[in-house]
Amino acid sequence: MARLEKILYYPIKSLGGQEVDFCNIKNNRIVYDRIFAFKFSNKSMQNDNLWQSKNNFLTLSNTPMLTHFKSTWDPIKRNLSIYRNEMNIITINLNDERARIENLITDLVSAFELNPFNNNSQRKPLILVGDGCNFYQDNVSGYVSLHNNASKRDIEKKLGEDISNKRFRSNLIIDGLYEWEEFNFIGNKIRIGECEFYAKKIIPRCIAINANPINGLTDINLLKSLVDINFMPEPSFGISLEHLGVGDVLNVGDSVELV
């Protein structure tokens, strides 16, 4: 039987995140997933704590070197931390230290050869948006992403090298299926532990998955290889889930089954 092997959420959009033993589901999202983002200065809105298009933000698509950064969030202390290659580079208290994290990340990103400021300096400085309760997934309705470890192992076998789960920024990683069997879930209801989801769509991927999560450098054309490996018409990996309102807690080890 398939089991939920890992749960992850990503406090800051496009940065790596935290692995946890359990999580809550609310508003079709994992709580604390993509609750912050670095917005470009020239993308003003009346209320920054509302959903916005990913084109307004620092993302892996415009800054691939973000792959070797991750964030963590302490909701009790309201402390937000960023790590580079697993080393803490800053921790702020959200109540009064936003400028410090904005200045640091703006300076770091500006130094990358490929960065979103090269042809548009008006995007600087970056602005940290979010208050710990709002969500910045790529669509306004939110989602939970899932991938199958057997599919990742199939990629590794055919390419002859290790592929980190970190390249895909999935919320849930499951094991116990055949390779690419998760694609057959689309259009069906699945149960993970006590939670029920609708398997909505296969996730198309962008150039960000070509970047190594250790050093941020492009080291493999995984985008092209996916089409040859799984025979999909576009580079695809993992699926998105829509929560059906049944159950609100997921635990590592939960069973995964079609309903």
PDB file of C-alpha atoms in Angstrom:
ATOM      1  CA  MET A   1       0.000   0.000   0.000  1.00  0.00           C
ATOM      2  CA  ALA A   2       1.184   3.517  -0.764  1.00  0.00           C
ATOM      3  CA  ARG A   3       2.216   5.652   2.208  1.00  0.00           C
ATOM      4  CA  LEU A   4       2.915   9.296   2.860  1.00  0.00           C
ATOM      5  CA  GLU A   5       6.692   9.387   3.274  1.00  0.00           C
ATOM      6  CA  LYS A   6       7.408  13.119   3.682  1.00  0.00           C
ATOM      7  CA  ILE A   7       5.532  16.361   4.375  1.00  0.00           C
ATOM      8  CA  LEU A   8       7.062  19.727   3.551  1.00  0.00           C
ATOM      9  CA  TYR A   9       5.931  23.313   3.542  1.00  0.00           C
ATOM     10  CA  TYR A  10       7.710  26.372   2.188  1.00  0.00           C
ATOM     11  CA  PRO A  11       7.215  29.526   4.280  1.00  0.00           C
ATOM     12  CA  ILE A  12       8.749  31.857   1.668  1.00  0.00           C
ATOM     13  CA  LYS A  13       7.647  31.420  -1.930  1.00  0.00           C
ATOM     14  CA  SER A  14      10.371  29.844  -4.127  1.00  0.00           C
ATOM     15  CA  LEU A  15      12.745  29.069  -1.267  1.00  0.00           C
ATOM     16  CA  GLY A  16      13.226  25.569   0.085  1.00  0.00           C
ATOM     17  CA  GLY A  17      11.303  24.705   3.203  1.00  0.00           C
ATOM     18  CA  GLN A  18      10.689  22.664   6.318  1.00  0.00           C
ATOM     19  CA  GLU A  19      10.134  18.923   6.635  1.00  0.00           C
ATOM     20  CA  VAL A  20       7.600  18.050   9.343  1.00  0.00           C
ATOM     21  CA  ASP A  21       5.956  14.942  10.780  1.00  0.00           C
ATOM     22  CA  PHE A  22       2.412  16.290  10.474  1.00  0.00           C
ATOM     23  CA  CYS A  23       0.561  19.307   9.102  1.00  0.00           C
ATOM     24  CA  ASN A  24      -2.862  20.926   9.057  1.00  0.00           C
ATOM     25  CA  ILE A  25      -4.922  21.603   5.942  1.00  0.00           C
ATOM     26  CA  LYS A  26      -6.876  24.856   5.706  1.00  0.00           C
ATOM     27  CA  ASN A  27      -8.322  26.789   2.753  1.00  0.00           C
ATOM     28  CA  ASN A  28      -7.084  24.132   0.322  1.00  0.00           C
ATOM     29  CA  ARG A  29      -3.489  24.618   1.498  1.00  0.00           C
ATOM     30  CA  ILE A  30      -1.015  23.243   3.982  1.00  0.00           C
ATOM     31  CA  VAL A  31      -0.869  25.719   6.858  1.00  0.00           C
ATOM     32  CA  TYR A  32       2.343  27.829   6.686  1.00  0.00           C
ATOM     33  CA  ASP A  33       2.956  26.990   3.027  1.00  0.00           C
ATOM     34  CA  ARG A  34       3.951  30.013   0.891  1.00  0.00           C
ATOM     35  CA  ILE A  35       2.789  32.500   3.519  1.00  0.00           C
ATOM     36  CA  PHE A  36       5.508  35.015   2.553  1.00  0.00           C
ATOM     37  CA  ALA A  37       7.039  36.234  -0.687  1.00  0.00           C
ATOM     38  CA  PHE A  38       9.564  38.806  -1.876  1.00  0.00           C
ATOM     39  CA  LYS A  39       7.670  41.254  -4.068  1.00  0.00           C
ATOM     40  CA  PHE A  40       9.195  43.622  -6.611  1.00  0.00           C
ATOM     41  CA  SER A  41       9.016  47.300  -5.638  1.00  0.00           C
ATOM     42  CA  ASN A  42       7.317  48.316  -8.884  1.00  0.00           C
ATOM     43  CA  LYS A  43       4.436  45.860  -8.367  1.00  0.00           C
ATOM     44  CA  SER A  44       2.419  47.903  -5.912  1.00  0.00           C
ATOM     45  CA  MET A  45      -0.975  46.838  -4.632  1.00  0.00           C
ATOM     46  CA  GLN A  46      -3.383  48.436  -2.205  1.00  0.00           C
ATOM     47  CA  ASN A  47      -3.253  45.353   0.003  1.00  0.00           C
ATOM     48  CA  ASP A  48      -0.091  43.247  -0.149  1.00  0.00           C
ATOM     49  CA  ASN A  49      -1.643  40.538   2.026  1.00  0.00           C
ATOM     50  CA  LEU A  50      -3.877  39.335  -0.805  1.00  0.00           C
ATOM     51  CA  TRP A  51      -3.034  36.752  -3.460  1.00  0.00           C
ATOM     52  CA  GLN A  52      -1.005  38.108  -6.376  1.00  0.00           C
ATOM     53  CA  SER A  53       0.373  36.753  -9.650  1.00  0.00           C
ATOM     54  CA  LYS A  54       3.766  35.058  -9.427  1.00  0.00           C
ATOM     55  CA  ASN A  55       5.044  37.605 -11.977  1.00  0.00           C
ATOM     56  CA  ASN A  56       5.105  40.141  -9.125  1.00  0.00           C
ATOM     57  CA  PHE A  57       7.589  38.132  -7.073  1.00  0.00           C
ATOM     58  CA  LEU A  58      11.064  36.772  -6.784  1.00  0.00           C
ATOM     59  CA  THR A  59      10.719  33.183  -8.066  1.00  0.00           C
ATOM     60  CA  LEU A  60      12.844  30.274  -9.199  1.00  0.00           C
ATOM     61  CA  SER A  61      11.893  31.075 -12.777  1.00  0.00           C
ATOM     62  CA  ASN A  62      13.540  34.499 -12.690  1.00  0.00           C
ATOM     63  CA  THR A  63      16.246  33.617 -10.134  1.00  0.00           C
ATOM     64  CA  PRO A  64      17.352  29.932 -10.387  1.00  0.00           C
ATOM     65  CA  MET A  65      20.080  30.449  -7.763  1.00  0.00           C
ATOM     66  CA  LEU A  66      17.328  30.506  -5.139  1.00  0.00           C
ATOM     67  CA  THR A  67      17.434  26.700  -5.232  1.00  0.00           C
ATOM     68  CA  HIS A  68      20.110  26.561  -2.515  1.00  0.00           C
ATOM     69  CA  PHE A  69      18.212  28.784  -0.083  1.00  0.00           C
ATOM     70  CA  LYS A  70      15.497  27.637   2.317  1.00  0.00           C
ATOM     71  CA  SER A  71      13.248  29.273   4.895  1.00  0.00           C
ATOM     72  CA  THR A  72      11.751  28.289   8.228  1.00  0.00           C
ATOM     73  CA  TRP A  73       8.939  29.889  10.237  1.00  0.00           C
ATOM     74  CA  ASP A  74       8.293  29.840  13.979  1.00  0.00           C
ATOM     75  CA  PRO A  75       4.632  30.901  14.372  1.00  0.00           C
ATOM     76  CA  ILE A  76       4.906  31.184  18.168  1.00  0.00           C
ATOM     77  CA  LYS A  77       7.879  33.565  18.262  1.00  0.00           C
ATOM     78  CA  ARG A  78       6.980  34.965  14.796  1.00  0.00           C
ATOM     79  CA  ASN A  79      10.563  34.420  13.714  1.00  0.00           C
ATOM     80  CA  LEU A  80      11.402  33.964  10.041  1.00  0.00           C
ATOM     81  CA  SER A  81      14.778  32.446   9.098  1.00  0.00           C
ATOM     82  CA  ILE A  82      16.653  31.981   5.825  1.00  0.00           C
ATOM     83  CA  TYR A  83      19.412  29.445   5.272  1.00  0.00           C
ATOM     84  CA  ARG A  84      21.956  29.171   2.463  1.00  0.00           C
ATOM     85  CA  ASN A  85      23.392  25.682   1.990  1.00  0.00           C
ATOM     86  CA  GLU A  86      21.898  24.768   5.382  1.00  0.00           C
ATOM     87  CA  MET A  87      23.710  27.645   7.148  1.00  0.00           C
ATOM     88  CA  ASN A  88      21.557  30.310   8.777  1.00  0.00           C
ATOM     89  CA  ILE A  89      22.191  33.710   7.200  1.00  0.00           C
ATOM     90  CA  ILE A  90      19.433  35.677   8.920  1.00  0.00           C
ATOM     91  CA  THR A  91      16.622  35.349  11.459  1.00  0.00           C
ATOM     92  CA  ILE A  92      14.183  38.190  11.986  1.00  0.00           C
ATOM     93  CA  ASN A  93      11.197  38.849  14.160  1.00  0.00           C
ATOM     94  CA  LEU A  94       8.360  39.627  11.786  1.00  0.00           C
ATOM     95  CA  ASN A  95       6.950  42.345  14.041  1.00  0.00           C
ATOM     96  CA  ASP A  96       9.773  44.839  13.569  1.00  0.00           C
ATOM     97  CA  GLU A  97      12.683  43.619  11.397  1.00  0.00           C
ATOM     98  CA  ARG A  98      11.405  43.307   7.830  1.00  0.00           C
ATOM     99  CA  ALA A  99      13.823  45.886   6.391  1.00  0.00           C
ATOM    100  CA  ARG A 100      16.832  43.829   7.476  1.00  0.00           C
ATOM    101  CA  ILE A 101      15.766  40.715   5.569  1.00  0.00           C
ATOM    102  CA  GLU A 102      14.641  42.772   2.552  1.00  0.00           C
ATOM    103  CA  ASN A 103      18.018  44.507   2.277  1.00  0.00           C
ATOM    104  CA  LEU A 104      19.997  41.289   2.644  1.00  0.00           C
ATOM    105  CA  ILE A 105      18.058  39.324   0.019  1.00  0.00           C
ATOM    106  CA  THR A 106      18.026  42.272  -2.399  1.00  0.00           C
ATOM    107  CA  ASP A 107      21.832  42.508  -2.142  1.00  0.00           C
ATOM    108  CA  LEU A 108      22.356  38.743  -2.498  1.00  0.00           C
ATOM    109  CA  VAL A 109      20.063  38.435  -5.521  1.00  0.00           C
ATOM    110  CA  SER A 110      21.661  41.483  -7.175  1.00  0.00           C
ATOM    111  CA  ALA A 111      24.999  39.665  -7.152  1.00  0.00           C
ATOM    112  CA  PHE A 112      23.727  36.660  -9.109  1.00  0.00           C
ATOM    113  CA  GLU A 113      24.614  36.592 -12.793  1.00  0.00           C
ATOM    114  CA  LEU A 114      21.016  35.749 -13.671  1.00  0.00           C
ATOM    115  CA  ASN A 115      18.700  37.951 -11.637  1.00  0.00           C
ATOM    116  CA  PRO A 116      15.410  39.825 -12.174  1.00  0.00           C
ATOM    117  CA  PHE A 117      17.024  43.254 -11.794  1.00  0.00           C
ATOM    118  CA  ASN A 118      19.358  43.052 -14.811  1.00  0.00           C
ATOM    119  CA  ASN A 119      16.894  44.630 -17.211  1.00  0.00           C
ATOM    120  CA  ASN A 120      14.565  46.263 -14.695  1.00  0.00           C
ATOM    121  CA  SER A 121      16.240  48.105 -11.827  1.00  0.00           C
ATOM    122  CA  GLN A 122      12.856  49.478 -10.721  1.00  0.00           C
ATOM    123  CA  ARG A 123      12.140  46.072  -9.220  1.00  0.00           C
ATOM    124  CA  LYS A 124      14.571  46.883  -6.385  1.00  0.00           C
ATOM    125  CA  PRO A 125      14.457  46.771  -3.435  1.00  0.00           C
ATOM    126  CA  LEU A 126      12.555  43.582  -2.704  1.00  0.00           C
ATOM    127  CA  ILE A 127       9.629  43.860  -0.284  1.00  0.00           C
ATOM    128  CA  LEU A 128       8.719  41.014   2.076  1.00  0.00           C
ATOM    129  CA  VAL A 129       4.941  40.557   1.941  1.00  0.00           C
ATOM    130  CA  GLY A 130       2.739  38.297   4.056  1.00  0.00           C
ATOM    131  CA  ASP A 131       1.864  38.236   7.725  1.00  0.00           C
ATOM    132  CA  GLY A 132       1.947  34.529   8.512  1.00  0.00           C
ATOM    133  CA  CYS A 133      -1.684  33.951   7.575  1.00  0.00           C
ATOM    134  CA  ASN A 134      -1.841  34.681   3.843  1.00  0.00           C
ATOM    135  CA  PHE A 135      -0.865  32.465   0.947  1.00  0.00           C
ATOM    136  CA  TYR A 136       1.151  32.977  -2.249  1.00  0.00           C
ATOM    137  CA  GLN A 137       0.697  29.797  -4.240  1.00  0.00           C
ATOM    138  CA  ASP A 138       0.720  30.132  -8.024  1.00  0.00           C
ATOM    139  CA  ASN A 139      -3.079  30.225  -8.209  1.00  0.00           C
ATOM    140  CA  VAL A 140      -5.609  32.051  -6.082  1.00  0.00           C
ATOM    141  CA  SER A 141      -7.527  28.943  -4.987  1.00  0.00           C
ATOM    142  CA  GLY A 142      -4.422  27.229  -3.602  1.00  0.00           C
ATOM    143  CA  TYR A 143      -3.451  23.565  -3.857  1.00  0.00           C
ATOM    144  CA  VAL A 144      -1.421  20.782  -2.277  1.00  0.00           C
ATOM    145  CA  SER A 145       1.313  19.271  -4.450  1.00  0.00           C
ATOM    146  CA  LEU A 146       2.338  15.620  -4.394  1.00  0.00           C
ATOM    147  CA  HIS A 147       4.941  13.496  -6.102  1.00  0.00           C
ATOM    148  CA  ASN A 148       5.722   9.802  -6.223  1.00  0.00           C
ATOM    149  CA  ASN A 149       9.185   8.651  -5.118  1.00  0.00           C
ATOM    150  CA  ALA A 150       9.072   5.777  -7.591  1.00  0.00           C
ATOM    151  CA  SER A 151       8.787   8.301 -10.430  1.00  0.00           C
ATOM    152  CA  LYS A 152      11.843  10.142  -9.132  1.00  0.00           C
ATOM    153  CA  ARG A 153      13.745   6.853  -8.960  1.00  0.00           C
ATOM    154  CA  ASP A 154      12.741   6.145 -12.570  1.00  0.00           C
ATOM    155  CA  ILE A 155      14.279   9.467 -13.611  1.00  0.00           C
ATOM    156  CA  GLU A 156      17.455   8.636 -11.670  1.00  0.00           C
ATOM    157  CA  LYS A 157      17.685   5.197 -13.287  1.00  0.00           C
ATOM    158  CA  LYS A 158      17.283   6.540 -16.816  1.00  0.00           C
ATOM    159  CA  LEU A 159      19.645   9.484 -16.327  1.00  0.00           C
ATOM    160  CA  GLY A 160      22.173   7.556 -14.273  1.00  0.00           C
ATOM    161  CA  GLU A 161      22.424  10.136 -11.489  1.00  0.00           C
ATOM    162  CA  ASP A 162      20.811  11.189  -8.239  1.00  0.00           C
ATOM    163  CA  ILE A 163      17.953  13.702  -8.445  1.00  0.00           C
ATOM    164  CA  SER A 164      17.072  15.566  -5.257  1.00  0.00           C
ATOM    165  CA  ASN A 165      13.465  15.869  -4.147  1.00  0.00           C
ATOM    166  CA  LYS A 166      14.305  19.510  -3.454  1.00  0.00           C
ATOM    167  CA  ARG A 167      14.180  20.324  -7.168  1.00  0.00           C
ATOM    168  CA  PHE A 168      10.412  19.868  -7.215  1.00  0.00           C
ATOM    169  CA  ARG A 169       9.223  21.779  -4.116  1.00  0.00           C
ATOM    170  CA  SER A 170       6.441  19.241  -3.445  1.00  0.00           C
ATOM    171  CA  ASN A 171       4.336  19.341  -0.278  1.00  0.00           C
ATOM    172  CA  LEU A 172       3.787  15.585  -0.096  1.00  0.00           C
ATOM    173  CA  ILE A 173       6.083  12.761  -1.175  1.00  0.00           C
ATOM    174  CA  ILE A 174       4.587   9.283  -1.304  1.00  0.00           C
ATOM    175  CA  ASP A 175       6.057   5.816  -1.769  1.00  0.00           C
ATOM    176  CA  GLY A 176       4.624   2.403  -2.562  1.00  0.00           C
ATOM    177  CA  LEU A 177       3.307   3.113  -6.091  1.00  0.00           C
ATOM    178  CA  TYR A 178       4.687   2.105  -9.470  1.00  0.00           C
ATOM    179  CA  GLU A 179       6.568   4.762 -11.392  1.00  0.00           C
ATOM    180  CA  TRP A 180       4.229   7.424 -12.827  1.00  0.00           C
ATOM    181  CA  GLU A 181       1.178   5.675 -11.332  1.00  0.00           C
ATOM    182  CA  GLU A 182       0.185   8.979  -9.701  1.00  0.00           C
ATOM    183  CA  PHE A 183      -0.771  10.338 -13.135  1.00  0.00           C
ATOM    184  CA  ASN A 184      -3.619   7.792 -13.150  1.00  0.00           C
ATOM    185  CA  PHE A 185      -5.072   9.522 -10.071  1.00  0.00           C
ATOM    186  CA  ILE A 186      -6.113  12.552 -12.124  1.00  0.00           C
ATOM    187  CA  GLY A 187      -9.882  13.034 -12.123  1.00  0.00           C
ATOM    188  CA  ASN A 188     -10.326  10.772  -9.094  1.00  0.00           C
ATOM    189  CA  LYS A 189     -10.787  11.171  -5.354  1.00  0.00           C
ATOM    190  CA  ILE A 190      -7.950   9.986  -3.122  1.00  0.00           C
ATOM    191  CA  ARG A 191      -7.709   9.570   0.621  1.00  0.00           C
ATOM    192  CA  ILE A 192      -4.517  10.279   2.564  1.00  0.00           C
ATOM    193  CA  GLY A 193      -5.021   9.249   6.171  1.00  0.00           C
ATOM    194  CA  GLU A 194      -8.324  10.895   7.142  1.00  0.00           C
ATOM    195  CA  CYS A 195      -8.137  13.623   4.483  1.00  0.00           C
ATOM    196  CA  GLU A 196      -9.833  13.440   1.115  1.00  0.00           C
ATOM    197  CA  PHE A 197      -8.615  15.204  -2.021  1.00  0.00           C
ATOM    198  CA  TYR A 198      -9.522  15.484  -5.678  1.00  0.00           C
ATOM    199  CA  ALA A 199      -6.535  14.804  -7.923  1.00  0.00           C
ATOM    200  CA  LYS A 200      -6.871  17.858 -10.123  1.00  0.00           C
ATOM    201  CA  LYS A 201      -4.006  18.051 -12.599  1.00  0.00           C
ATOM    202  CA  ILE A 202      -0.521  16.975 -13.562  1.00  0.00           C
ATOM    203  CA  ILE A 203       1.990  19.704 -12.716  1.00  0.00           C
ATOM    204  CA  PRO A 204       3.894  21.233 -15.643  1.00  0.00           C
ATOM    205  CA  ARG A 205       7.446  22.209 -14.777  1.00  0.00           C
ATOM    206  CA  CYS A 206       9.669  25.188 -15.592  1.00  0.00           C
ATOM    207  CA  ILE A 207      13.402  25.719 -16.065  1.00  0.00           C
ATOM    208  CA  ALA A 208      13.923  25.980 -12.297  1.00  0.00           C
ATOM    209  CA  ILE A 209      14.187  22.174 -11.960  1.00  0.00           C
ATOM    210  CA  ASN A 210      17.421  22.278 -13.982  1.00  0.00           C
ATOM    211  CA  ALA A 211      19.202  24.055 -11.096  1.00  0.00           C
ATOM    212  CA  ASN A 212      21.142  22.076  -8.512  1.00  0.00           C
ATOM    213  CA  PRO A 213      19.688  22.653  -5.003  1.00  0.00           C
ATOM    214  CA  ILE A 214      23.180  22.469  -3.467  1.00  0.00           C
ATOM    215  CA  ASN A 215      24.865  25.255  -5.424  1.00  0.00           C
ATOM    216  CA  GLY A 216      22.073  26.829  -7.478  1.00  0.00           C
ATOM    217  CA  LEU A 217      23.860  26.180 -10.774  1.00  0.00           C
ATOM    218  CA  THR A 218      22.234  24.573 -13.811  1.00  0.00           C
ATOM    219  CA  ASP A 219      23.774  21.120 -14.033  1.00  0.00           C
ATOM    220  CA  ILE A 220      21.252  19.032 -16.003  1.00  0.00           C
ATOM    221  CA  ASN A 221      18.549  19.580 -18.614  1.00  0.00           C
ATOM    222  CA  LEU A 222      15.902  17.823 -16.551  1.00  0.00           C
ATOM    223  CA  LEU A 223      13.184  19.842 -18.259  1.00  0.00           C
ATOM    224  CA  LYS A 224      13.969  18.208 -21.611  1.00  0.00           C
ATOM    225  CA  SER A 225      14.585  14.765 -20.110  1.00  0.00           C
ATOM    226  CA  LEU A 226      11.150  14.594 -18.465  1.00  0.00           C
ATOM    227  CA  VAL A 227       9.381  14.616 -21.834  1.00  0.00           C
ATOM    228  CA  ASP A 228      11.496  11.660 -23.000  1.00  0.00           C
ATOM    229  CA  ILE A 229      11.075   9.732 -19.738  1.00  0.00           C
ATOM    230  CA  ASN A 230       7.364   9.989 -18.965  1.00  0.00           C
ATOM    231  CA  PHE A 231       6.055  10.621 -22.527  1.00  0.00           C
ATOM    232  CA  MET A 232       3.972  13.615 -21.529  1.00  0.00           C
ATOM    233  CA  PRO A 233       3.495  16.384 -24.128  1.00  0.00           C
ATOM    234  CA  GLU A 234       5.165  18.919 -21.808  1.00  0.00           C
ATOM    235  CA  PRO A 235       7.695  18.580 -18.984  1.00  0.00           C
ATOM    236  CA  SER A 236       5.621  17.267 -16.069  1.00  0.00           C
ATOM    237  CA  PHE A 237       6.255  15.910 -12.605  1.00  0.00           C
ATOM    238  CA  GLY A 238       3.881  15.456  -9.667  1.00  0.00           C
ATOM    239  CA  ILE A 239       0.196  16.292  -9.338  1.00  0.00           C
ATOM    240  CA  SER A 240      -1.860  18.986  -7.613  1.00  0.00           C
ATOM    241  CA  LEU A 241      -4.602  18.111  -5.150  1.00  0.00           C
ATOM    242  CA  GLU A 242      -7.765  19.948  -4.146  1.00  0.00           C
ATOM    243  CA  HIS A 243      -8.879  19.388  -0.554  1.00  0.00           C
ATOM    244  CA  LEU A 244     -12.502  18.223  -0.375  1.00  0.00           C
ATOM    245  CA  GLY A 245     -13.111  19.419   3.184  1.00  0.00           C
ATOM    246  CA  VAL A 246     -12.851  15.964   4.749  1.00  0.00           C
ATOM    247  CA  GLY A 247     -10.135  15.678   7.403  1.00  0.00           C
ATOM    248  CA  ASP A 248      -7.703  18.442   8.278  1.00  0.00           C
ATOM    249  CA  VAL A 249      -4.516  16.737   9.520  1.00  0.00           C
ATOM    250  CA  LEU A 250      -1.922  14.749   7.583  1.00  0.00           C
ATOM    251  CA  ASN A 251       0.721  12.568   9.241  1.00  0.00           C
ATOM    252  CA  VAL A 252       3.849  10.921   7.893  1.00  0.00           C
ATOM    253  CA  GLY A 253       2.995   7.236   7.466  1.00  0.00           C
ATOM    254  CA  ASP A 254      -0.634   7.847   6.465  1.00  0.00           C
ATOM    255  CA  SER A 255      -1.994   5.450   3.839  1.00  0.00           C
ATOM    256  CA  VAL A 256      -2.696   6.764   0.330  1.00  0.00           C
ATOM    257  CA  GLU A 257      -5.490   5.199  -1.700  1.00  0.00           C
ATOM    258  CA  LEU A 258      -8.044   5.857  -4.386  1.00  0.00           C
ATOM    259  CA  VAL A 259     -11.568   6.229  -3.012  1.00  0.00           C
TER     260      VAL A 259
END
